[in-house]
């Protein structure tokens, strides 16, 4: 769709959303910033407005179904229906199995998996009614390959599978649903030790810029992408497809 869209972005105050917000607002879309952290949400919206874009800010815990229902009412009354949803809110709990508890494991699933589920349930009926919509879930290569922190890996694998499991629900509605699977992106979520491994483990040897994730999402919003549906789009420099047993790039 070439007309300006209302795009709801969760986790809008986070590092990756700096690139997503700027790219989508720069294309003329209105960004509905949502974050658990009200100040971060407002700061993200202000950054967009300072650059000449349109944005509003809301605070909500995506894991809380009642809070998401309130968010739907607030957003709809303030800006009208949203045509696109980017589920980027997420937490990475750096706990190995031995340090994890059922509670810590459950919180990761609640934010990273139940959160997108809540947002999709709340905001997709208006998309279906309009006959057009885009849902984009930010998963992770951790959900493809596995990861030492099991709550994160399980939640992101679940999110990618939730994505492709919604195709039936959106059959013939004009709404597509995809996940984007980033590798190592330059945000505060990524510790130095992981950045240091990129040269040896990623064929392109790049830490990914948040703007690159924004560019992929911007494409998914276009009508050229209308047949990309149920996909899990890797943007990882080739890291996931590398069979590292034969990788000899130590130098
Ligand atoms: N940074 C990476 O390398 C990388 C790689 C793959 C996937 N991801 C995913 O991309 C997304 C964005 O990551 P990031 O690097 O920007 O992380 P970040 O920590 O910088 O940002 C995450 C944002 O989500 C918000 N948030 C956390 N819990 C929330 C909740 N319950 N409700 C609403 N908002 C909540 C935080 O306040 C924060 O602003 C996450 O889903 C993350 O798992 C990141």
PDB file of C-alpha atoms and ligand atoms in Angstrom:
ATOM      1  CA  UNK A   1       0.000   0.000   0.000  1.00  0.00           C
ATOM      2  CA  UNK A   2       1.512   3.321  -1.010  1.00  0.00           C
ATOM      3  CA  UNK A   3      -0.665   5.514   1.216  1.00  0.00           C
ATOM      4  CA  UNK A   4       0.677   6.429   4.664  1.00  0.00           C
ATOM      5  CA  UNK A   5      -0.047   3.749   7.232  1.00  0.00           C
ATOM      6  CA  UNK A   6      -0.518   3.732  10.980  1.00  0.00           C
ATOM      7  CA  UNK A   7       2.165   1.294  12.112  1.00  0.00           C
ATOM      8  CA  UNK A   8       2.169   0.063  15.685  1.00  0.00           C
ATOM      9  CA  UNK A   9       5.667  -0.858  16.839  1.00  0.00           C
ATOM     10  CA  UNK A  10       6.146  -2.607  20.190  1.00  0.00           C
ATOM     11  CA  UNK A  11       9.459  -2.270  21.984  1.00  0.00           C
ATOM     12  CA  UNK A  12       9.606   1.053  20.162  1.00  0.00           C
ATOM     13  CA  UNK A  13      12.006   2.520  22.717  1.00  0.00           C
ATOM     14  CA  UNK A  14      14.608  -0.185  22.136  1.00  0.00           C
ATOM     15  CA  UNK A  15      17.789  -0.285  20.108  1.00  0.00           C
ATOM     16  CA  UNK A  16      16.534  -2.072  17.005  1.00  0.00           C
ATOM     17  CA  UNK A  17      13.471   0.144  16.785  1.00  0.00           C
ATOM     18  CA  UNK A  18      15.682   3.201  16.395  1.00  0.00           C
ATOM     19  CA  UNK A  19      16.356   1.889  12.894  1.00  0.00           C
ATOM     20  CA  UNK A  20      12.838   0.598  12.305  1.00  0.00           C
ATOM     21  CA  UNK A  21      11.100   3.795  13.442  1.00  0.00           C
ATOM     22  CA  UNK A  22      13.373   6.079  11.438  1.00  0.00           C
ATOM     23  CA  UNK A  23      13.007   4.081   8.246  1.00  0.00           C
ATOM     24  CA  UNK A  24       9.217   3.725   8.429  1.00  0.00           C
ATOM     25  CA  UNK A  25       8.588   7.313   9.569  1.00  0.00           C
ATOM     26  CA  UNK A  26      10.931   8.515   6.823  1.00  0.00           C
ATOM     27  CA  UNK A  27       8.669   6.762   4.301  1.00  0.00           C
ATOM     28  CA  UNK A  28       5.778   8.916   5.535  1.00  0.00           C
ATOM     29  CA  UNK A  29       4.085   6.423   7.845  1.00  0.00           C
ATOM     30  CA  UNK A  30       2.775   7.310  11.307  1.00  0.00           C
ATOM     31  CA  UNK A  31       4.492   5.342  14.058  1.00  0.00           C
ATOM     32  CA  UNK A  32       2.474   4.299  17.079  1.00  0.00           C
ATOM     33  CA  UNK A  33       5.239   3.708  19.619  1.00  0.00           C
ATOM     34  CA  UNK A  34       4.484   1.187  22.377  1.00  0.00           C
ATOM     35  CA  UNK A  35       6.890   0.209  25.122  1.00  0.00           C
ATOM     36  CA  UNK A  36       6.778  -1.031  28.709  1.00  0.00           C
ATOM     37  CA  UNK A  37       8.989   1.916  29.526  1.00  0.00           C
ATOM     38  CA  UNK A  38       6.798   5.019  29.101  1.00  0.00           C
ATOM     39  CA  UNK A  39       9.759   7.403  28.958  1.00  0.00           C
ATOM     40  CA  UNK A  40      11.498   5.338  26.289  1.00  0.00           C
ATOM     41  CA  UNK A  41       8.283   5.235  24.254  1.00  0.00           C
ATOM     42  CA  UNK A  42       7.836   9.004  24.491  1.00  0.00           C
ATOM     43  CA  UNK A  43      11.523   9.592  23.648  1.00  0.00           C
ATOM     44  CA  UNK A  44      11.201   7.391  20.547  1.00  0.00           C
ATOM     45  CA  UNK A  45       8.115   9.299  19.400  1.00  0.00           C
ATOM     46  CA  UNK A  46       9.841  12.624  20.077  1.00  0.00           C
ATOM     47  CA  UNK A  47      12.885  11.540  18.025  1.00  0.00           C
ATOM     48  CA  UNK A  48      10.582  10.767  15.094  1.00  0.00           C
ATOM     49  CA  UNK A  49       8.769  14.094  15.426  1.00  0.00           C
ATOM     50  CA  UNK A  50      12.091  15.972  15.692  1.00  0.00           C
ATOM     51  CA  UNK A  51      13.018  14.467  12.304  1.00  0.00           C
ATOM     52  CA  UNK A  52       9.763  15.719  10.768  1.00  0.00           C
ATOM     53  CA  UNK A  53       7.807  12.458  11.096  1.00  0.00           C
ATOM     54  CA  UNK A  54       4.501  11.578  12.744  1.00  0.00           C
ATOM     55  CA  UNK A  55       4.430   9.551  15.941  1.00  0.00           C
ATOM     56  CA  UNK A  56       2.537   9.047  19.163  1.00  0.00           C
ATOM     57  CA  UNK A  57       3.580   7.226  22.330  1.00  0.00           C
ATOM     58  CA  UNK A  58       1.846   4.669  24.529  1.00  0.00           C
ATOM     59  CA  UNK A  59       3.001   2.546  27.455  1.00  0.00           C
ATOM     60  CA  UNK A  60       1.901  -1.062  27.879  1.00  0.00           C
ATOM     61  CA  UNK A  61       3.178  -4.456  28.955  1.00  0.00           C
ATOM     62  CA  UNK A  62       2.587  -6.599  25.869  1.00  0.00           C
ATOM     63  CA  UNK A  63       2.406  -9.708  28.070  1.00  0.00           C
ATOM     64  CA  UNK A  64      -0.664  -8.349  29.865  1.00  0.00           C
ATOM     65  CA  UNK A  65      -3.819  -9.167  27.903  1.00  0.00           C
ATOM     66  CA  UNK A  66      -5.947  -6.579  29.744  1.00  0.00           C
ATOM     67  CA  UNK A  67      -3.317  -3.879  29.164  1.00  0.00           C
ATOM     68  CA  UNK A  68      -3.282  -4.711  25.453  1.00  0.00           C
ATOM     69  CA  UNK A  69      -7.098  -4.436  25.350  1.00  0.00           C
ATOM     70  CA  UNK A  70      -6.787  -0.964  26.922  1.00  0.00           C
ATOM     71  CA  UNK A  71      -4.052  -0.126  24.415  1.00  0.00           C
ATOM     72  CA  UNK A  72      -6.351  -1.054  21.525  1.00  0.00           C
ATOM     73  CA  UNK A  73      -9.016   1.337  22.823  1.00  0.00           C
ATOM     74  CA  UNK A  74      -6.510   4.164  23.442  1.00  0.00           C
ATOM     75  CA  UNK A  75      -4.744   3.811  20.082  1.00  0.00           C
ATOM     76  CA  UNK A  76      -7.965   3.479  18.096  1.00  0.00           C
ATOM     77  CA  UNK A  77      -9.422   6.590  19.693  1.00  0.00           C
ATOM     78  CA  UNK A  78      -6.181   8.605  19.287  1.00  0.00           C
ATOM     79  CA  UNK A  79      -5.024   7.634  15.770  1.00  0.00           C
ATOM     80  CA  UNK A  80      -7.666   5.283  14.339  1.00  0.00           C
ATOM     81  CA  UNK A  81      -7.081   1.715  13.170  1.00  0.00           C
ATOM     82  CA  UNK A  82      -3.551   0.452  12.578  1.00  0.00           C
ATOM     83  CA  UNK A  83      -2.770  -1.156   9.249  1.00  0.00           C
ATOM     84  CA  UNK A  84       0.547  -2.714  10.260  1.00  0.00           C
ATOM     85  CA  UNK A  85       1.925  -4.245  13.427  1.00  0.00           C
ATOM     86  CA  UNK A  86       5.602  -4.783  14.200  1.00  0.00           C
ATOM     87  CA  UNK A  87       6.104  -6.985  17.263  1.00  0.00           C
ATOM     88  CA  UNK A  88       9.619  -6.057  18.371  1.00  0.00           C
ATOM     89  CA  UNK A  89       9.287  -5.974  22.183  1.00  0.00           C
ATOM     90  CA  UNK A  90      11.447  -8.682  23.655  1.00  0.00           C
ATOM     91  CA  UNK A  91      13.640  -9.677  26.561  1.00  0.00           C
ATOM     92  CA  UNK A  92      16.822 -11.736  26.629  1.00  0.00           C
ATOM     93  CA  UNK A  93      17.267 -13.374  30.007  1.00  0.00           C
ATOM     94  CA  UNK A  94      20.891 -14.549  30.096  1.00  0.00           C
ATOM     95  CA  UNK A  95      20.220 -17.647  32.189  1.00  0.00           C
ATOM     96  CA  UNK A  96      21.432 -21.158  31.515  1.00  0.00           C
ATOM     97  CA  UNK A  97      19.107 -23.988  32.477  1.00  0.00           C
ATOM     98  CA  UNK A  98      20.622 -24.358  35.944  1.00  0.00           C
ATOM     99  CA  UNK A  99      19.998 -20.703  36.800  1.00  0.00           C
ATOM    100  CA  UNK A 100      16.493 -20.608  35.312  1.00  0.00           C
ATOM    101  CA  UNK A 101      13.273 -21.042  37.217  1.00  0.00           C
ATOM    102  CA  UNK A 102       9.816 -21.797  35.895  1.00  0.00           C
ATOM    103  CA  UNK A 103       9.000 -18.170  36.683  1.00  0.00           C
ATOM    104  CA  UNK A 104      11.932 -16.707  34.721  1.00  0.00           C
ATOM    105  CA  UNK A 105      11.276 -19.089  31.826  1.00  0.00           C
ATOM    106  CA  UNK A 106       7.600 -18.186  31.803  1.00  0.00           C
ATOM    107  CA  UNK A 107       8.298 -14.442  31.804  1.00  0.00           C
ATOM    108  CA  UNK A 108      10.385 -14.770  28.627  1.00  0.00           C
ATOM    109  CA  UNK A 109       7.593 -16.729  26.954  1.00  0.00           C
ATOM    110  CA  UNK A 110       5.042 -14.190  28.174  1.00  0.00           C
ATOM    111  CA  UNK A 111       6.883 -11.195  26.713  1.00  0.00           C
ATOM    112  CA  UNK A 112       8.389 -12.742  23.565  1.00  0.00           C
ATOM    113  CA  UNK A 113       5.573 -15.071  22.523  1.00  0.00           C
ATOM    114  CA  UNK A 114       2.323 -14.325  24.364  1.00  0.00           C
ATOM    115  CA  UNK A 115       2.988 -10.612  23.797  1.00  0.00           C
ATOM    116  CA  UNK A 116       2.876 -10.844  19.993  1.00  0.00           C
ATOM    117  CA  UNK A 117      -0.121 -13.190  20.299  1.00  0.00           C
ATOM    118  CA  UNK A 118      -1.959 -10.551  22.395  1.00  0.00           C
ATOM    119  CA  UNK A 119      -1.157  -7.771  19.943  1.00  0.00           C
ATOM    120  CA  UNK A 120      -2.169  -9.810  16.897  1.00  0.00           C
ATOM    121  CA  UNK A 121      -5.455 -10.834  18.546  1.00  0.00           C
ATOM    122  CA  UNK A 122      -6.244  -7.235  19.461  1.00  0.00           C
ATOM    123  CA  UNK A 123      -5.177  -5.374  16.320  1.00  0.00           C
ATOM    124  CA  UNK A 124      -5.808  -7.797  13.446  1.00  0.00           C
ATOM    125  CA  UNK A 125      -9.654  -7.619  13.358  1.00  0.00           C
ATOM    126  CA  UNK A 126      -9.461  -4.012  12.068  1.00  0.00           C
ATOM    127  CA  UNK A 127      -6.980  -5.138   9.391  1.00  0.00           C
ATOM    128  CA  UNK A 128      -9.322  -7.923   8.312  1.00  0.00           C
ATOM    129  CA  UNK A 129     -12.219  -5.482   8.228  1.00  0.00           C
ATOM    130  CA  UNK A 130     -10.180  -3.128   6.026  1.00  0.00           C
ATOM    131  CA  UNK A 131      -9.113  -5.989   3.726  1.00  0.00           C
ATOM    132  CA  UNK A 132      -5.418  -5.172   4.088  1.00  0.00           C
ATOM    133  CA  UNK A 133      -2.791  -5.535   6.782  1.00  0.00           C
ATOM    134  CA  UNK A 134       0.765  -6.460   7.625  1.00  0.00           C
ATOM    135  CA  UNK A 135       1.958  -8.303  10.713  1.00  0.00           C
ATOM    136  CA  UNK A 136       5.695  -8.599  11.244  1.00  0.00           C
ATOM    137  CA  UNK A 137       7.151 -10.471  14.205  1.00  0.00           C
ATOM    138  CA  UNK A 138      10.782  -9.994  15.183  1.00  0.00           C
ATOM    139  CA  UNK A 139      12.000 -13.490  15.983  1.00  0.00           C
ATOM    140  CA  UNK A 140      15.718 -14.390  16.100  1.00  0.00           C
ATOM    141  CA  UNK A 141      18.236 -16.810  14.668  1.00  0.00           C
ATOM    142  CA  UNK A 142      18.375 -18.126  18.252  1.00  0.00           C
ATOM    143  CA  UNK A 143      14.996 -19.689  17.513  1.00  0.00           C
ATOM    144  CA  UNK A 144      16.359 -21.376  14.395  1.00  0.00           C
ATOM    145  CA  UNK A 145      19.647 -22.743  15.671  1.00  0.00           C
ATOM    146  CA  UNK A 146      19.040 -23.014  19.406  1.00  0.00           C
ATOM    147  CA  UNK A 147      20.889 -20.893  21.934  1.00  0.00           C
ATOM    148  CA  UNK A 148      22.497 -21.369  25.356  1.00  0.00           C
ATOM    149  CA  UNK A 149      19.728 -19.339  27.042  1.00  0.00           C
ATOM    150  CA  UNK A 150      16.765 -21.689  26.626  1.00  0.00           C
ATOM    151  CA  UNK A 151      13.928 -19.305  27.498  1.00  0.00           C
ATOM    152  CA  UNK A 152      14.980 -16.951  24.698  1.00  0.00           C
ATOM    153  CA  UNK A 153      15.534 -19.697  22.137  1.00  0.00           C
ATOM    154  CA  UNK A 154      12.241 -21.413  22.925  1.00  0.00           C
ATOM    155  CA  UNK A 155      10.257 -18.184  22.844  1.00  0.00           C
ATOM    156  CA  UNK A 156      11.706 -17.125  19.476  1.00  0.00           C
ATOM    157  CA  UNK A 157      11.207 -20.577  17.928  1.00  0.00           C
ATOM    158  CA  UNK A 158       7.643 -20.402  19.155  1.00  0.00           C
ATOM    159  CA  UNK A 159       7.186 -16.965  17.636  1.00  0.00           C
ATOM    160  CA  UNK A 160       8.349 -18.119  14.199  1.00  0.00           C
ATOM    161  CA  UNK A 161       6.009 -21.096  14.376  1.00  0.00           C
ATOM    162  CA  UNK A 162       3.132 -18.943  15.621  1.00  0.00           C
ATOM    163  CA  UNK A 163       3.717 -16.776  12.541  1.00  0.00           C
ATOM    164  CA  UNK A 164       3.295 -19.602  10.041  1.00  0.00           C
ATOM    165  CA  UNK A 165       0.426 -21.084  12.039  1.00  0.00           C
ATOM    166  CA  UNK A 166      -1.719 -17.994  11.428  1.00  0.00           C
ATOM    167  CA  UNK A 167      -1.958 -18.408   7.664  1.00  0.00           C
ATOM    168  CA  UNK A 168      -5.315 -20.135   7.938  1.00  0.00           C
ATOM    169  CA  UNK A 169      -6.700 -17.349  10.122  1.00  0.00           C
ATOM    170  CA  UNK A 170      -5.759 -14.705   7.574  1.00  0.00           C
ATOM    171  CA  UNK A 171      -6.708 -16.723   4.489  1.00  0.00           C
ATOM    172  CA  UNK A 172      -8.061 -14.419   1.788  1.00  0.00           C
ATOM    173  CA  UNK A 173      -8.175 -11.390   4.093  1.00  0.00           C
ATOM    174  CA  UNK A 174      -5.426  -9.268   2.528  1.00  0.00           C
ATOM    175  CA  UNK A 175      -3.429  -9.574   5.754  1.00  0.00           C
ATOM    176  CA  UNK A 176       0.030 -11.158   5.584  1.00  0.00           C
ATOM    177  CA  UNK A 177       2.022 -12.377   8.556  1.00  0.00           C
ATOM    178  CA  UNK A 178       5.768 -12.892   8.533  1.00  0.00           C
ATOM    179  CA  UNK A 179       8.673 -13.074  10.906  1.00  0.00           C
ATOM    180  CA  UNK A 180      12.049 -11.441  10.523  1.00  0.00           C
ATOM    181  CA  UNK A 181      14.922 -13.376  12.017  1.00  0.00           C
ATOM    182  CA  UNK A 182      17.890 -11.110  12.752  1.00  0.00           C
ATOM    183  CA  UNK A 183      21.374 -12.251  13.627  1.00  0.00           C
ATOM    184  CA  UNK A 184      23.638  -9.951  15.652  1.00  0.00           C
ATOM    185  CA  UNK A 185      22.273  -6.406  15.508  1.00  0.00           C
ATOM    186  CA  UNK A 186      24.001  -3.349  16.902  1.00  0.00           C
ATOM    187  CA  UNK A 187      21.769  -2.714  19.948  1.00  0.00           C
ATOM    188  CA  UNK A 188      22.317  -2.627  23.712  1.00  0.00           C
ATOM    189  CA  UNK A 189      20.912  -6.189  23.892  1.00  0.00           C
ATOM    190  CA  UNK A 190      24.120  -7.553  22.357  1.00  0.00           C
ATOM    191  CA  UNK A 191      27.127  -7.907  24.657  1.00  0.00           C
ATOM    192  CA  UNK A 192      30.703  -7.296  23.487  1.00  0.00           C
ATOM    193  CA  UNK A 193      31.635 -10.988  23.644  1.00  0.00           C
ATOM    194  CA  UNK A 194      29.036 -11.767  20.950  1.00  0.00           C
ATOM    195  CA  UNK A 195      30.128  -8.821  18.787  1.00  0.00           C
ATOM    196  CA  UNK A 196      33.699 -10.123  18.987  1.00  0.00           C
ATOM    197  CA  UNK A 197      32.604 -13.471  17.523  1.00  0.00           C
ATOM    198  CA  UNK A 198      31.034 -11.976  14.408  1.00  0.00           C
ATOM    199  CA  UNK A 199      34.241 -11.907  12.376  1.00  0.00           C
ATOM    200  CA  UNK A 200      34.774 -15.665  12.842  1.00  0.00           C
ATOM    201  CA  UNK A 201      31.179 -16.853  12.733  1.00  0.00           C
ATOM    202  CA  UNK A 202      29.348 -14.661  10.226  1.00  0.00           C
ATOM    203  CA  UNK A 203      30.286 -14.952   6.526  1.00  0.00           C
ATOM    204  CA  UNK A 204      29.658 -11.261   5.817  1.00  0.00           C
ATOM    205  CA  UNK A 205      31.581 -10.368   9.029  1.00  0.00           C
ATOM    206  CA  UNK A 206      29.162  -7.533   9.797  1.00  0.00           C
ATOM    207  CA  UNK A 207      27.274  -6.568  12.886  1.00  0.00           C
ATOM    208  CA  UNK A 208      23.858  -5.699  11.418  1.00  0.00           C
ATOM    209  CA  UNK A 209      22.640  -2.110  11.615  1.00  0.00           C
ATOM    210  CA  UNK A 210      19.107  -1.527  12.998  1.00  0.00           C
ATOM    211  CA  UNK A 211      18.356   0.405   9.790  1.00  0.00           C
ATOM    212  CA  UNK A 212      18.815  -2.823   7.786  1.00  0.00           C
ATOM    213  CA  UNK A 213      15.981  -4.435   9.754  1.00  0.00           C
ATOM    214  CA  UNK A 214      13.937  -1.289   9.097  1.00  0.00           C
ATOM    215  CA  UNK A 215      14.609  -1.601   5.362  1.00  0.00           C
ATOM    216  CA  UNK A 216      13.373  -5.192   5.262  1.00  0.00           C
ATOM    217  CA  UNK A 217      10.219  -4.246   7.146  1.00  0.00           C
ATOM    218  CA  UNK A 218       9.663  -1.277   4.831  1.00  0.00           C
ATOM    219  CA  UNK A 219       9.726  -3.678   1.886  1.00  0.00           C
ATOM    220  CA  UNK A 220       7.265  -6.057   3.563  1.00  0.00           C
ATOM    221  CA  UNK A 221       4.815  -3.158   3.826  1.00  0.00           C
ATOM    222  CA  UNK A 222       4.730  -2.639   0.071  1.00  0.00           C
ATOM    223  CA  UNK A 223       2.403  -4.334  -2.406  1.00  0.00           C
ATOM    224  CA  UNK A 224       5.484  -5.845  -4.063  1.00  0.00           C
ATOM    225  CA  UNK A 225       5.651  -8.032  -0.948  1.00  0.00           C
ATOM    226  CA  UNK A 226       1.992  -9.087  -1.021  1.00  0.00           C
ATOM    227  CA  UNK A 227       2.934 -12.723  -1.697  1.00  0.00           C
ATOM    228  CA  UNK A 228       5.534 -12.975   1.032  1.00  0.00           C
ATOM    229  CA  UNK A 229       3.434 -14.702   3.655  1.00  0.00           C
ATOM    230  CA  UNK A 230       4.261 -17.087   6.482  1.00  0.00           C
ATOM    231  CA  UNK A 231       7.967 -16.546   5.822  1.00  0.00           C
ATOM    232  CA  UNK A 232      10.753 -16.502   8.351  1.00  0.00           C
ATOM    233  CA  UNK A 233      13.126 -14.005   6.777  1.00  0.00           C
ATOM    234  CA  UNK A 234      16.733 -14.425   7.839  1.00  0.00           C
ATOM    235  CA  UNK A 235      18.874 -11.314   7.975  1.00  0.00           C
ATOM    236  CA  UNK A 236      21.965 -12.769   9.564  1.00  0.00           C
ATOM    237  CA  UNK A 237      24.912 -12.436   7.179  1.00  0.00           C
ATOM    238  CA  UNK A 238      24.661 -16.152   6.429  1.00  0.00           C
ATOM    239  CA  UNK A 239      25.401 -17.230   9.997  1.00  0.00           C
ATOM    240  CA  UNK A 240      22.514 -19.674  10.272  1.00  0.00           C
ATOM    241  CA  UNK A 241      23.262 -21.476   7.037  1.00  0.00           C
ATOM    242  CA  UNK A 242      26.956 -21.907   7.777  1.00  0.00           C
ATOM    243  CA  UNK A 243      28.013 -25.433   8.620  1.00  0.00           C
ATOM    244  CA  UNK A 244      30.761 -24.379  10.977  1.00  0.00           C
ATOM    245  CA  UNK A 245      32.557 -27.749  11.269  1.00  0.00           C
ATOM    246  CA  UNK A 246      34.465 -26.843   8.103  1.00  0.00           C
ATOM    247  CA  UNK A 247      34.775 -23.158   8.856  1.00  0.00           C
ATOM    248  CA  UNK A 248      38.440 -22.314   9.087  1.00  0.00           C
ATOM    249  CA  UNK A 249      38.307 -18.547   9.257  1.00  0.00           C
ATOM    250  CA  UNK A 250      40.026 -18.164  12.588  1.00  0.00           C
ATOM    251  CA  UNK A 251      42.476 -15.461  11.445  1.00  0.00           C
TER     252      UNK A 251
HETATM  253  N1  LIG B   1      19.780  -7.099  19.113  1.00  0.00           N
HETATM  254  C1  LIG B   1      19.893  -8.238  18.449  1.00  0.00           C
HETATM  255  O1  LIG B   1      20.987  -8.649  18.028  1.00  0.00           O
HETATM  256  C2  LIG B   1      18.665  -9.062  18.174  1.00  0.00           C
HETATM  257  C3  LIG B   1      18.817 -10.184  17.366  1.00  0.00           C
HETATM  258  C4  LIG B   1      17.690 -10.952  17.060  1.00  0.00           C
HETATM  259  C5  LIG B   1      16.459 -10.589  17.557  1.00  0.00           C
HETATM  260  N2  LIG B   1      16.338  -9.493  18.360  1.00  0.00           N
HETATM  261  C6  LIG B   1      15.000  -9.146  18.826  1.00  0.00           C
HETATM  262  O2  LIG B   1      14.690  -7.844  18.347  1.00  0.00           O
HETATM  263  C7  LIG B   1      13.797  -7.198  19.237  1.00  0.00           C
HETATM  264  C8  LIG B   1      14.359  -5.841  19.621  1.00  0.00           C
HETATM  265  O3  LIG B   1      15.591  -6.064  20.302  1.00  0.00           O
HETATM  266  P1  LIG B   1      16.578  -4.903  20.743  1.00  0.00           P
HETATM  267  O4  LIG B   1      17.942  -5.363  20.475  1.00  0.00           O
HETATM  268  O5  LIG B   1      16.090  -3.607  20.211  1.00  0.00           O
HETATM  269  O6  LIG B   1      16.352  -4.960  22.325  1.00  0.00           O
HETATM  270  P2  LIG B   1      16.237  -3.774  23.379  1.00  0.00           P
HETATM  271  O7  LIG B   1      16.394  -4.418  24.705  1.00  0.00           O
HETATM  272  O8  LIG B   1      17.126  -2.621  23.003  1.00  0.00           O
HETATM  273  O9  LIG B   1      14.721  -3.295  23.181  1.00  0.00           O
HETATM  274  C9  LIG B   1      13.623  -4.055  23.613  1.00  0.00           C
HETATM  275  C10 LIG B   1      12.516  -3.094  23.985  1.00  0.00           C
HETATM  276  O10 LIG B   1      11.365  -3.873  24.376  1.00  0.00           O
HETATM  277  C11 LIG B   1      10.801  -3.257  25.504  1.00  0.00           C
HETATM  278  N3  LIG B   1      10.059  -4.254  26.302  1.00  0.00           N
HETATM  279  C12 LIG B   1      10.583  -5.238  27.068  1.00  0.00           C
HETATM  280  N4  LIG B   1       9.597  -5.928  27.649  1.00  0.00           N
HETATM  281  C13 LIG B   1       8.426  -5.363  27.237  1.00  0.00           C
HETATM  282  C14 LIG B   1       7.070  -5.625  27.521  1.00  0.00           C
HETATM  283  N5  LIG B   1       6.707  -6.614  28.369  1.00  0.00           N
HETATM  284  N6  LIG B   1       6.117  -4.853  26.933  1.00  0.00           N
HETATM  285  C15 LIG B   1       6.477  -3.843  26.090  1.00  0.00           C
HETATM  286  N7  LIG B   1       7.759  -3.534  25.814  1.00  0.00           N
HETATM  287  C16 LIG B   1       8.723  -4.295  26.379  1.00  0.00           C
HETATM  288  C17 LIG B   1      11.968  -2.697  26.292  1.00  0.00           C
HETATM  289  O11 LIG B   1      11.562  -1.680  27.212  1.00  0.00           O
HETATM  290  C18 LIG B   1      12.864  -2.190  25.181  1.00  0.00           C
HETATM  291  O12 LIG B   1      12.591  -0.837  24.877  1.00  0.00           O
HETATM  292  C19 LIG B   1      13.614  -8.150  20.418  1.00  0.00           C
HETATM  293  O13 LIG B   1      12.436  -8.905  20.242  1.00  0.00           O
HETATM  294  C20 LIG B   1      14.826  -9.043  20.327  1.00  0.00           C
HETATM  295  O14 LIG B   1      14.611 -10.298  20.929  1.00  0.00           O
HETATM  296  C21 LIG B   1      17.415  -8.724  18.686  1.00  0.00           C
END
